[in-house]
PDB file of C-alpha atoms and ligand atoms in Angstrom:
ATOM      1  CA  UNK A   1      67.762  33.545 -29.991  1.00 91.00           C
ATOM      2  CA  UNK A   2      64.484  34.971 -27.713  1.00 97.00           C
ATOM      3  CA  UNK A   3      62.823  38.437 -28.015  1.00 98.00           C
ATOM      4  CA  UNK A   4      62.112  39.474 -24.099  1.00 98.00           C
ATOM      5  CA  UNK A   5      58.784  41.101 -23.498  1.00 98.00           C
ATOM      6  CA  UNK A   6      57.030  42.279 -20.670  1.00 98.00           C
ATOM      7  CA  UNK A   7      55.025  39.245 -19.671  1.00 98.00           C
ATOM      8  CA  UNK A   8      56.589  36.717 -22.310  1.00 98.00           C
ATOM      9  CA  UNK A   9      59.551  35.267 -23.590  1.00 98.00           C
ATOM     10  CA  UNK A  10      59.375  34.745 -26.723  1.00 98.00           C
ATOM     11  CA  UNK A  11      60.920  31.769 -28.696  1.00 98.00           C
ATOM     12  CA  UNK A  12      61.998  31.030 -32.388  1.00 98.00           C
ATOM     13  CA  UNK A  13      62.001  27.130 -32.589  1.00 95.00           C
ATOM     14  CA  UNK A  14      59.378  28.051 -35.010  1.00 96.00           C
ATOM     15  CA  UNK A  15      58.382  31.089 -36.803  1.00 98.00           C
ATOM     16  CA  UNK A  16      55.929  33.157 -34.935  1.00 98.00           C
ATOM     17  CA  UNK A  17      52.928  34.904 -36.573  1.00 99.00           C
ATOM     18  CA  UNK A  18      51.685  38.700 -35.421  1.00 99.00           C
ATOM     19  CA  UNK A  19      48.192  39.235 -36.347  1.00 98.00           C
ATOM     20  CA  UNK A  20      47.457  42.908 -37.479  1.00 98.00           C
ATOM     21  CA  UNK A  21      44.626  44.874 -35.590  1.00 97.00           C
ATOM     22  CA  UNK A  22      44.114  48.217 -37.151  1.00 94.00           C
ATOM     23  CA  UNK A  23      42.043  50.111 -35.210  1.00 94.00           C
ATOM     24  CA  UNK A  24      41.699  52.906 -37.858  1.00 90.00           C
ATOM     25  CA  UNK A  25      38.979  54.505 -40.228  1.00 89.00           C
ATOM     26  CA  UNK A  26      41.549  54.534 -43.441  1.00 85.00           C
ATOM     27  CA  UNK A  27      44.278  51.797 -43.106  1.00 86.00           C
ATOM     28  CA  UNK A  28      45.248  50.731 -46.518  1.00 85.00           C
ATOM     29  CA  UNK A  29      43.555  47.258 -46.488  1.00 85.00           C
ATOM     30  CA  UNK A  30      40.859  47.190 -43.301  1.00 83.00           C
ATOM     31  CA  UNK A  31      40.661  50.486 -43.053  1.00 81.00           C
ATOM     32  CA  UNK A  32      36.999  51.108 -40.985  1.00 79.00           C
ATOM     33  CA  UNK A  33      36.485  47.382 -40.303  1.00 78.00           C
ATOM     34  CA  UNK A  34      37.333  47.564 -36.682  1.00 75.00           C
ATOM     35  CA  UNK A  35      37.268  51.338 -35.773  1.00 76.00           C
ATOM     36  CA  UNK A  36      34.490  50.587 -33.214  1.00 89.00           C
ATOM     37  CA  UNK A  37      35.891  49.119 -29.948  1.00 93.00           C
ATOM     38  CA  UNK A  38      33.939  46.106 -29.782  1.00 94.00           C
ATOM     39  CA  UNK A  39      34.759  45.241 -33.550  1.00 94.00           C
ATOM     40  CA  UNK A  40      38.313  45.681 -32.376  1.00 96.00           C
ATOM     41  CA  UNK A  41      38.278  43.358 -29.863  1.00 97.00           C
ATOM     42  CA  UNK A  42      36.078  40.854 -31.792  1.00 97.00           C
ATOM     43  CA  UNK A  43      38.727  40.680 -33.985  1.00 98.00           C
ATOM     44  CA  UNK A  44      41.475  39.773 -31.480  1.00 98.00           C
ATOM     45  CA  UNK A  45      39.779  37.269 -30.406  1.00 98.00           C
ATOM     46  CA  UNK A  46      39.141  35.677 -33.719  1.00 98.00           C
ATOM     47  CA  UNK A  47      42.995  36.107 -34.811  1.00 98.00           C
ATOM     48  CA  UNK A  48      44.006  34.208 -31.289  1.00 98.00           C
ATOM     49  CA  UNK A  49      41.812  31.512 -32.102  1.00 98.00           C
ATOM     50  CA  UNK A  50      43.321  31.620 -35.551  1.00 98.00           C
ATOM     51  CA  UNK A  51      46.508  30.764 -34.099  1.00 98.00           C
ATOM     52  CA  UNK A  52      48.279  34.191 -33.771  1.00 98.00           C
ATOM     53  CA  UNK A  53      51.279  34.362 -31.587  1.00 98.00           C
ATOM     54  CA  UNK A  54      51.328  38.335 -30.960  1.00 99.00           C
ATOM     55  CA  UNK A  55      48.727  40.741 -31.580  1.00 98.00           C
ATOM     56  CA  UNK A  56      49.507  43.977 -32.934  1.00 98.00           C
ATOM     57  CA  UNK A  57      47.291  46.603 -32.141  1.00 98.00           C
ATOM     58  CA  UNK A  58      47.507  50.219 -33.997  1.00 96.00           C
ATOM     59  CA  UNK A  59      45.528  53.082 -34.190  1.00 94.00           C
ATOM     60  CA  UNK A  60      47.677  55.412 -36.807  1.00 93.00           C
ATOM     61  CA  UNK A  61      47.461  54.546 -40.755  1.00 92.00           C
ATOM     62  CA  UNK A  62      51.020  54.597 -41.906  1.00 89.00           C
ATOM     63  CA  UNK A  63      50.097  53.859 -45.727  1.00 87.00           C
ATOM     64  CA  UNK A  64      51.888  55.944 -48.161  1.00 86.00           C
ATOM     65  CA  UNK A  65      50.374  59.443 -47.998  1.00 87.00           C
ATOM     66  CA  UNK A  66      48.271  59.015 -44.603  1.00 88.00           C
ATOM     67  CA  UNK A  67      47.856  62.156 -42.413  1.00 88.00           C
ATOM     68  CA  UNK A  68      48.529  60.883 -38.793  1.00 87.00           C
ATOM     69  CA  UNK A  69      45.668  61.474 -36.417  1.00 90.00           C
ATOM     70  CA  UNK A  70      45.291  63.612 -33.123  1.00 90.00           C
ATOM     71  CA  UNK A  71      47.052  62.062 -30.078  1.00 88.00           C
ATOM     72  CA  UNK A  72      44.206  61.758 -27.994  1.00 91.00           C
ATOM     73  CA  UNK A  73      42.309  60.295 -31.068  1.00 92.00           C
ATOM     74  CA  UNK A  74      44.919  57.556 -31.431  1.00 94.00           C
ATOM     75  CA  UNK A  75      44.804  56.981 -27.868  1.00 95.00           C
ATOM     76  CA  UNK A  76      40.983  56.741 -27.380  1.00 94.00           C
ATOM     77  CA  UNK A  77      40.995  54.236 -30.355  1.00 94.00           C
ATOM     78  CA  UNK A  78      43.888  51.651 -29.067  1.00 97.00           C
ATOM     79  CA  UNK A  79      43.888  52.205 -25.262  1.00 97.00           C
ATOM     80  CA  UNK A  80      40.397  49.804 -24.711  1.00 97.00           C
ATOM     81  CA  UNK A  81      41.492  47.527 -27.503  1.00 98.00           C
ATOM     82  CA  UNK A  82      44.848  46.881 -25.415  1.00 98.00           C
ATOM     83  CA  UNK A  83      43.080  46.738 -22.184  1.00 98.00           C
ATOM     84  CA  UNK A  84      40.854  43.499 -23.370  1.00 98.00           C
ATOM     85  CA  UNK A  85      44.030  41.882 -25.746  1.00 98.00           C
ATOM     86  CA  UNK A  86      45.716  41.852 -22.449  1.00 98.00           C
ATOM     87  CA  UNK A  87      43.278  39.162 -21.029  1.00 98.00           C
ATOM     88  CA  UNK A  88      43.743  36.485 -24.564  1.00 98.00           C
ATOM     89  CA  UNK A  89      46.848  34.960 -23.078  1.00 98.00           C
ATOM     90  CA  UNK A  90      48.981  36.508 -25.781  1.00 98.00           C
ATOM     91  CA  UNK A  91      51.669  38.840 -26.194  1.00 98.00           C
ATOM     92  CA  UNK A  92      50.148  42.139 -26.747  1.00 99.00           C
ATOM     93  CA  UNK A  93      52.379  44.576 -29.059  1.00 98.00           C
ATOM     94  CA  UNK A  94      50.843  48.267 -29.698  1.00 98.00           C
ATOM     95  CA  UNK A  95      51.826  49.757 -33.216  1.00 98.00           C
ATOM     96  CA  UNK A  96      52.390  53.416 -32.333  1.00 97.00           C
ATOM     97  CA  UNK A  97      55.376  56.348 -32.478  1.00 96.00           C
ATOM     98  CA  UNK A  98      53.670  58.480 -29.784  1.00 96.00           C
ATOM     99  CA  UNK A  99      55.716  58.497 -26.436  1.00 97.00           C
ATOM    100  CA  UNK A 100      52.483  59.598 -24.647  1.00 97.00           C
ATOM    101  CA  UNK A 101      50.438  56.497 -25.903  1.00 97.00           C
ATOM    102  CA  UNK A 102      53.431  53.966 -25.519  1.00 98.00           C
ATOM    103  CA  UNK A 103      53.530  54.998 -21.511  1.00 98.00           C
ATOM    104  CA  UNK A 104      49.768  54.389 -21.292  1.00 98.00           C
ATOM    105  CA  UNK A 105      50.239  50.994 -22.908  1.00 98.00           C
ATOM    106  CA  UNK A 106      53.033  50.082 -20.887  1.00 98.00           C
ATOM    107  CA  UNK A 107      51.200  51.041 -17.675  1.00 98.00           C
ATOM    108  CA  UNK A 108      48.360  49.083 -18.896  1.00 98.00           C
ATOM    109  CA  UNK A 109      51.041  45.809 -18.782  1.00 98.00           C
ATOM    110  CA  UNK A 110      51.716  45.706 -23.053  1.00 98.00           C
ATOM    111  CA  UNK A 111      54.318  43.424 -23.894  1.00 98.00           C
ATOM    112  CA  UNK A 112      55.781  45.145 -27.320  1.00 98.00           C
ATOM    113  CA  UNK A 113      56.019  48.834 -28.821  1.00 98.00           C
ATOM    114  CA  UNK A 114      56.192  48.414 -32.593  1.00 98.00           C
ATOM    115  CA  UNK A 115      57.486  52.094 -33.742  1.00 98.00           C
ATOM    116  CA  UNK A 116      57.445  52.356 -37.359  1.00 97.00           C
ATOM    117  CA  UNK A 117      59.562  55.495 -36.483  1.00 96.00           C
ATOM    118  CA  UNK A 118      61.846  53.604 -34.831  1.00 97.00           C
ATOM    119  CA  UNK A 119      61.514  55.487 -31.290  1.00 97.00           C
ATOM    120  CA  UNK A 120      63.111  58.301 -32.901  1.00 96.00           C
ATOM    121  CA  UNK A 121      60.318  60.995 -31.642  1.00 96.00           C
ATOM    122  CA  UNK A 122      61.543  62.815 -28.336  1.00 97.00           C
ATOM    123  CA  UNK A 123      61.373  60.885 -24.989  1.00 97.00           C
ATOM    124  CA  UNK A 124      60.520  57.634 -26.702  1.00 98.00           C
ATOM    125  CA  UNK A 125      63.632  55.816 -26.392  1.00 97.00           C
ATOM    126  CA  UNK A 126      64.138  57.250 -22.711  1.00 97.00           C
ATOM    127  CA  UNK A 127      60.613  55.596 -21.917  1.00 98.00           C
ATOM    128  CA  UNK A 128      61.735  52.004 -23.227  1.00 98.00           C
ATOM    129  CA  UNK A 129      64.716  52.255 -21.576  1.00 97.00           C
ATOM    130  CA  UNK A 130      63.343  53.225 -17.965  1.00 97.00           C
ATOM    131  CA  UNK A 131      60.783  50.282 -18.799  1.00 95.00           C
ATOM    132  CA  UNK A 132      63.000  47.728 -18.157  1.00 92.00           C
ATOM    133  CA  UNK A 133      61.479  44.675 -19.709  1.00 97.00           C
ATOM    134  CA  UNK A 134      59.193  45.479 -22.809  1.00 98.00           C
ATOM    135  CA  UNK A 135      60.156  44.134 -26.470  1.00 98.00           C
ATOM    136  CA  UNK A 136      60.257  46.418 -29.067  1.00 98.00           C
ATOM    137  CA  UNK A 137      60.555  46.493 -32.367  1.00 98.00           C
ATOM    138  CA  UNK A 138      62.943  49.188 -34.496  1.00 98.00           C
ATOM    139  CA  UNK A 139      61.812  49.194 -38.364  1.00 98.00           C
ATOM    140  CA  UNK A 140      63.278  51.343 -41.169  1.00 98.00           C
ATOM    141  CA  UNK A 141      61.655  54.170 -42.626  1.00 96.00           C
ATOM    142  CA  UNK A 142      62.587  57.541 -44.514  1.00 94.00           C
ATOM    143  CA  UNK A 143      60.732  60.479 -43.453  1.00 88.00           C
ATOM    144  CA  UNK A 144      56.973  60.555 -42.754  1.00 88.00           C
ATOM    145  CA  UNK A 145      54.161  58.561 -44.523  1.00 87.00           C
ATOM    146  CA  UNK A 146      52.605  61.324 -46.270  1.00 87.00           C
ATOM    147  CA  UNK A 147      55.977  62.441 -47.583  1.00 86.00           C
ATOM    148  CA  UNK A 148      57.810  58.830 -48.056  1.00 86.00           C
ATOM    149  CA  UNK A 149      57.725  57.574 -51.113  1.00 87.00           C
ATOM    150  CA  UNK A 150      59.400  60.834 -52.750  1.00 89.00           C
ATOM    151  CA  UNK A 151      62.551  59.407 -50.308  1.00 92.00           C
ATOM    152  CA  UNK A 152      62.535  55.836 -52.127  1.00 93.00           C
ATOM    153  CA  UNK A 153      66.280  56.521 -53.601  1.00 94.00           C
ATOM    154  CA  UNK A 154      68.847  54.004 -52.642  1.00 97.00           C
ATOM    155  CA  UNK A 155      72.390  53.141 -53.765  1.00 96.00           C
ATOM    156  CA  UNK A 156      72.286  49.893 -51.935  1.00 98.00           C
ATOM    157  CA  UNK A 157      68.875  49.317 -50.418  1.00 98.00           C
ATOM    158  CA  UNK A 158      69.938  46.559 -48.391  1.00 98.00           C
ATOM    159  CA  UNK A 159      73.053  47.905 -47.218  1.00 98.00           C
ATOM    160  CA  UNK A 160      71.541  50.995 -46.245  1.00 98.00           C
ATOM    161  CA  UNK A 161      68.184  49.586 -44.503  1.00 98.00           C
ATOM    162  CA  UNK A 162      71.007  46.966 -42.536  1.00 98.00           C
ATOM    163  CA  UNK A 163      73.171  50.426 -41.629  1.00 98.00           C
ATOM    164  CA  UNK A 164      70.042  52.315 -40.179  1.00 98.00           C
ATOM    165  CA  UNK A 165      68.729  48.985 -38.203  1.00 98.00           C
ATOM    166  CA  UNK A 166      72.313  48.326 -36.759  1.00 98.00           C
ATOM    167  CA  UNK A 167      72.762  52.230 -35.667  1.00 98.00           C
ATOM    168  CA  UNK A 168      69.097  52.287 -34.262  1.00 98.00           C
ATOM    169  CA  UNK A 169      69.836  49.165 -32.305  1.00 98.00           C
ATOM    170  CA  UNK A 170      73.321  50.491 -31.225  1.00 98.00           C
ATOM    171  CA  UNK A 171      71.349  53.835 -29.927  1.00 97.00           C
ATOM    172  CA  UNK A 172      68.464  51.467 -28.131  1.00 98.00           C
ATOM    173  CA  UNK A 173      71.192  49.684 -26.189  1.00 98.00           C
ATOM    174  CA  UNK A 174      73.303  52.474 -25.467  1.00 98.00           C
ATOM    175  CA  UNK A 175      70.216  54.038 -24.170  1.00 97.00           C
ATOM    176  CA  UNK A 176      69.578  51.005 -21.754  1.00 97.00           C
ATOM    177  CA  UNK A 177      67.244  48.659 -23.788  1.00 98.00           C
ATOM    178  CA  UNK A 178      68.959  45.300 -23.446  1.00 98.00           C
ATOM    179  CA  UNK A 179      69.330  43.940 -26.996  1.00 98.00           C
ATOM    180  CA  UNK A 180      67.401  40.628 -26.073  1.00 98.00           C
ATOM    181  CA  UNK A 181      64.725  42.833 -25.831  1.00 98.00           C
ATOM    182  CA  UNK A 182      64.543  44.358 -29.725  1.00 98.00           C
ATOM    183  CA  UNK A 183      64.094  42.880 -33.126  1.00 98.00           C
ATOM    184  CA  UNK A 184      64.400  44.633 -36.225  1.00 98.00           C
ATOM    185  CA  UNK A 185      62.240  45.041 -39.280  1.00 98.00           C
ATOM    186  CA  UNK A 186      63.204  46.378 -42.869  1.00 98.00           C
ATOM    187  CA  UNK A 187      59.815  48.451 -43.113  1.00 98.00           C
ATOM    188  CA  UNK A 188      58.279  46.506 -46.425  1.00 98.00           C
ATOM    189  CA  UNK A 189      56.627  49.602 -48.502  1.00 97.00           C
ATOM    190  CA  UNK A 190      58.302  52.368 -46.416  1.00 97.00           C
ATOM    191  CA  UNK A 191      59.920  54.808 -48.620  1.00 96.00           C
ATOM    192  CA  UNK A 192      60.793  52.229 -50.831  1.00 97.00           C
ATOM    193  CA  UNK A 193      59.649  51.037 -54.231  1.00 97.00           C
ATOM    194  CA  UNK A 194      58.805  47.937 -55.543  1.00 98.00           C
ATOM    195  CA  UNK A 195      62.288  46.872 -56.420  1.00 98.00           C
ATOM    196  CA  UNK A 196      63.511  48.187 -53.158  1.00 98.00           C
ATOM    197  CA  UNK A 197      60.916  45.762 -51.076  1.00 98.00           C
ATOM    198  CA  UNK A 198      61.940  42.882 -53.409  1.00 98.00           C
ATOM    199  CA  UNK A 199      65.788  43.183 -52.973  1.00 98.00           C
ATOM    200  CA  UNK A 200      65.069  43.228 -49.424  1.00 98.00           C
ATOM    201  CA  UNK A 201      63.314  39.863 -49.993  1.00 98.00           C
ATOM    202  CA  UNK A 202      65.632  38.392 -51.993  1.00 98.00           C
ATOM    203  CA  UNK A 203      68.907  39.551 -50.097  1.00 98.00           C
ATOM    204  CA  UNK A 204      67.002  39.292 -46.861  1.00 98.00           C
ATOM    205  CA  UNK A 205      69.625  36.928 -45.178  1.00 98.00           C
ATOM    206  CA  UNK A 206      72.310  39.852 -44.959  1.00 98.00           C
ATOM    207  CA  UNK A 207      69.864  41.498 -42.411  1.00 98.00           C
ATOM    208  CA  UNK A 208      70.199  38.480 -40.226  1.00 98.00           C
ATOM    209  CA  UNK A 209      73.865  39.674 -39.735  1.00 98.00           C
ATOM    210  CA  UNK A 210      72.414  42.480 -37.218  1.00 98.00           C
ATOM    211  CA  UNK A 211      72.319  39.714 -34.879  1.00 98.00           C
ATOM    212  CA  UNK A 212      68.702  40.088 -34.006  1.00 98.00           C
ATOM    213  CA  UNK A 213      65.498  38.445 -34.811  1.00 98.00           C
ATOM    214  CA  UNK A 214      63.681  39.587 -38.276  1.00 98.00           C
ATOM    215  CA  UNK A 215      60.359  40.913 -38.173  1.00 99.00           C
ATOM    216  CA  UNK A 216      58.875  41.374 -41.931  1.00 98.00           C
ATOM    217  CA  UNK A 217      55.401  42.945 -43.003  1.00 98.00           C
ATOM    218  CA  UNK A 218      54.084  41.813 -46.531  1.00 98.00           C
ATOM    219  CA  UNK A 219      50.789  41.334 -45.925  1.00 98.00           C
ATOM    220  CA  UNK A 220      48.583  42.760 -48.813  1.00 98.00           C
ATOM    221  CA  UNK A 221      50.692  45.738 -49.780  1.00 98.00           C
ATOM    222  CA  UNK A 222      51.510  47.253 -52.527  1.00 98.00           C
ATOM    223  CA  UNK A 223      54.716  45.230 -53.975  1.00 98.00           C
ATOM    224  CA  UNK A 224      52.255  42.244 -54.026  1.00 98.00           C
ATOM    225  CA  UNK A 225      49.780  43.820 -56.323  1.00 98.00           C
ATOM    226  CA  UNK A 226      52.722  44.868 -58.535  1.00 98.00           C
ATOM    227  CA  UNK A 227      53.604  41.542 -59.029  1.00 98.00           C
ATOM    228  CA  UNK A 228      50.540  39.857 -58.970  1.00 98.00           C
ATOM    229  CA  UNK A 229      47.987  42.687 -60.644  1.00 98.00           C
ATOM    230  CA  UNK A 230      45.819  41.957 -58.204  1.00 98.00           C
ATOM    231  CA  UNK A 231      43.819  44.718 -55.829  1.00 98.00           C
ATOM    232  CA  UNK A 232      44.488  44.883 -52.199  1.00 97.00           C
ATOM    233  CA  UNK A 233      41.213  42.945 -51.559  1.00 97.00           C
ATOM    234  CA  UNK A 234      42.548  39.807 -53.455  1.00 98.00           C
ATOM    235  CA  UNK A 235      46.501  39.485 -52.031  1.00 98.00           C
ATOM    236  CA  UNK A 236      45.954  36.458 -49.604  1.00 98.00           C
ATOM    237  CA  UNK A 237      47.391  33.697 -51.861  1.00 98.00           C
ATOM    238  CA  UNK A 238      50.372  36.437 -52.958  1.00 98.00           C
ATOM    239  CA  UNK A 239      50.579  37.996 -48.744  1.00 99.00           C
ATOM    240  CA  UNK A 240      50.881  33.868 -48.005  1.00 99.00           C
ATOM    241  CA  UNK A 241      53.630  33.267 -50.397  1.00 98.00           C
ATOM    242  CA  UNK A 242      55.606  36.296 -49.394  1.00 99.00           C
ATOM    243  CA  UNK A 243      55.494  35.303 -45.513  1.00 98.00           C
ATOM    244  CA  UNK A 244      56.988  32.053 -46.487  1.00 98.00           C
ATOM    245  CA  UNK A 245      59.509  33.670 -49.018  1.00 98.00           C
ATOM    246  CA  UNK A 246      60.545  35.622 -45.535  1.00 98.00           C
ATOM    247  CA  UNK A 247      60.524  32.734 -43.558  1.00 98.00           C
ATOM    248  CA  UNK A 248      62.590  30.671 -45.733  1.00 98.00           C
ATOM    249  CA  UNK A 249      65.163  33.706 -45.552  1.00 98.00           C
ATOM    250  CA  UNK A 250      65.299  33.687 -42.048  1.00 98.00           C
ATOM    251  CA  UNK A 251      62.389  35.745 -40.397  1.00 98.00           C
ATOM    252  CA  UNK A 252      61.676  35.171 -37.042  1.00 98.00           C
ATOM    253  CA  UNK A 253      58.229  36.883 -37.073  1.00 99.00           C
ATOM    254  CA  UNK A 254      55.764  37.610 -40.305  1.00 99.00           C
ATOM    255  CA  UNK A 255      53.204  40.425 -39.436  1.00 98.00           C
ATOM    256  CA  UNK A 256      49.876  39.450 -41.339  1.00 98.00           C
ATOM    257  CA  UNK A 257      46.267  40.178 -41.462  1.00 98.00           C
ATOM    258  CA  UNK A 258      45.242  36.495 -42.780  1.00 98.00           C
ATOM    259  CA  UNK A 259      46.361  34.515 -39.520  1.00 98.00           C
ATOM    260  CA  UNK A 260      44.718  31.377 -40.244  1.00 98.00           C
ATOM    261  CA  UNK A 261      45.804  31.196 -43.670  1.00 98.00           C
ATOM    262  CA  UNK A 262      49.658  31.733 -42.770  1.00 99.00           C
ATOM    263  CA  UNK A 263      49.281  29.605 -39.643  1.00 98.00           C
ATOM    264  CA  UNK A 264      48.469  26.828 -42.084  1.00 98.00           C
ATOM    265  CA  UNK A 265      51.214  27.494 -44.766  1.00 98.00           C
ATOM    266  CA  UNK A 266      53.842  27.878 -41.988  1.00 98.00           C
ATOM    267  CA  UNK A 267      52.965  24.366 -40.610  1.00 97.00           C
ATOM    268  CA  UNK A 268      53.329  22.614 -44.007  1.00 97.00           C
ATOM    269  CA  UNK A 269      56.418  24.766 -44.623  1.00 97.00           C
ATOM    270  CA  UNK A 270      57.814  23.416 -41.122  1.00 97.00           C
ATOM    271  CA  UNK A 271      56.893  19.733 -41.809  1.00 96.00           C
ATOM    272  CA  UNK A 272      58.543  20.090 -45.089  1.00 96.00           C
ATOM    273  CA  UNK A 273      61.897  21.547 -43.806  1.00 95.00           C
ATOM    274  CA  UNK A 274      61.574  18.794 -41.068  1.00 94.00           C
ATOM    275  CA  UNK A 275      60.398  15.654 -42.930  1.00 96.00           C
ATOM    276  CA  UNK A 276      58.117  14.813 -40.003  1.00 94.00           C
ATOM    277  CA  UNK A 277      55.049  16.098 -38.444  1.00 92.00           C
ATOM    278  CA  UNK A 278      56.419  18.976 -36.332  1.00 75.00           C
ATOM    279  CA  UNK A 279      54.613  19.623 -32.797  1.00 72.00           C
ATOM    280  CA  UNK A 280      52.930  22.554 -32.893  1.00 65.00           C
TER     281      UNK A 280
HETATM  282  N1  HH2 B   1      53.512  48.027 -41.534  1.00 86.85           N
HETATM  283  C1  HH2 B   1      52.296  48.652 -41.166  1.00 86.85           C
HETATM  284  C2  HH2 B   1      51.945  48.965 -40.268  1.00 86.85           C
HETATM  285  N2  HH2 B   1      53.235  48.687 -39.249  1.00 86.85           N
HETATM  286  N3  HH2 B   1      54.801  47.771 -38.641  1.00 86.85           N
HETATM  287  C3  HH2 B   1      56.283  47.009 -39.030  1.00 86.85           C
HETATM  288  N4  HH2 B   1      56.700  46.698 -37.777  1.00 86.85           N
HETATM  289  N5  HH2 B   1      56.402  46.314 -39.713  1.00 86.85           N
HETATM  290  C4  HH2 B   1      55.318  46.703 -40.926  1.00 86.85           C
HETATM  291  O1  HH2 B   1      55.925  46.456 -42.137  1.00 86.85           O
HETATM  292  C5  HH2 B   1      54.417  47.556 -40.828  1.00 86.85           C
HETATM  293  C6  HH2 B   1      54.144  48.023 -39.357  1.00 86.85           C
HETATM  294  C7  HH2 B   1      51.341  48.920 -42.266  1.00 86.85           C
HETATM  295  O2  HH2 B   1      50.456  48.204 -42.963  1.00 86.85           O
HETATM  296  P1  HH2 B   1      48.763  48.295 -41.929  1.00 86.85           P
HETATM  297  O3  HH2 B   1      48.910  48.126 -40.742  1.00 86.85           O
HETATM  298  O4  HH2 B   1      48.216  47.330 -42.607  1.00 86.85           O
HETATM  299  O5  HH2 B   1      48.387  49.567 -42.864  1.00 86.85           O
HETATM  300  P2  HH2 B   1      48.075  50.561 -42.305  1.00 86.85           P
HETATM  301  O6  HH2 B   1      49.295  51.327 -41.636  1.00 86.85           O
HETATM  302  O7  HH2 B   1      47.648  51.360 -43.395  1.00 86.85           O
HETATM  303  O8  HH2 B   1      47.415  50.703 -40.873  1.00 86.85           O
END
């Protein structure tokens, strides 16, 4: 399977690492660290040096309880960073739900739209359909970040998340986004308790039946704090372990803050799978 994006056709002969660049004052683990443009661009460059296969650049924190930024504020944070990131030789993703920003980003030549709201806002789906080649990540969530924790109620969380992603995939394809442009994501931590997140990891293979590559983001998230008892700044080992557990259960792309450590761990995992030194 491949993932078609604007400039790059991403292959999955090995797991891919998406490096996170949050240009926000309030993200849960790194809020405020890269909020000025120069710092965010330097961070993009560092992640590419560390081996990131994709850069995911966002200007809205979607942590539980977060308030969305004004639309023009989000665009002002993100657009100059996207412009610089597009020169770094790797696919660039914009993490946004805002159709106006999607359009501006696509006009710059951005490769991927990663939308935690699954292109639900008016005009988003049509915009991607009209574009013709940009990649899309459709993610499961319920409600909005400021209220989603109250909606963490499921009968069978894995079946319900799979149904949702299957439906959104069908909607996108029906609107004119080719299936080969789409990956799906269970949305770890979005309207889910630790038990829900861990069920989604344990039974992650069931999501492979959807038929598209799986992207997952466990990096530094609350469930890892609950498992280890560690605060957000001390979740590196936990995050790497979760990324490996996800890849071992079929994830194609892991979305992470700590690129260098994840890349090393995946190299060792792959060498173990193959029983030899694997080509990089
Ligand atoms: N998680 C976050 C943001 N965007 N996109 C996808 N596809 N999957 C995820 O799991 C995902 C996501 C939240 O993490 P982070 O960006 O670190 O924090 P914040 O939303 O506070 O900026």
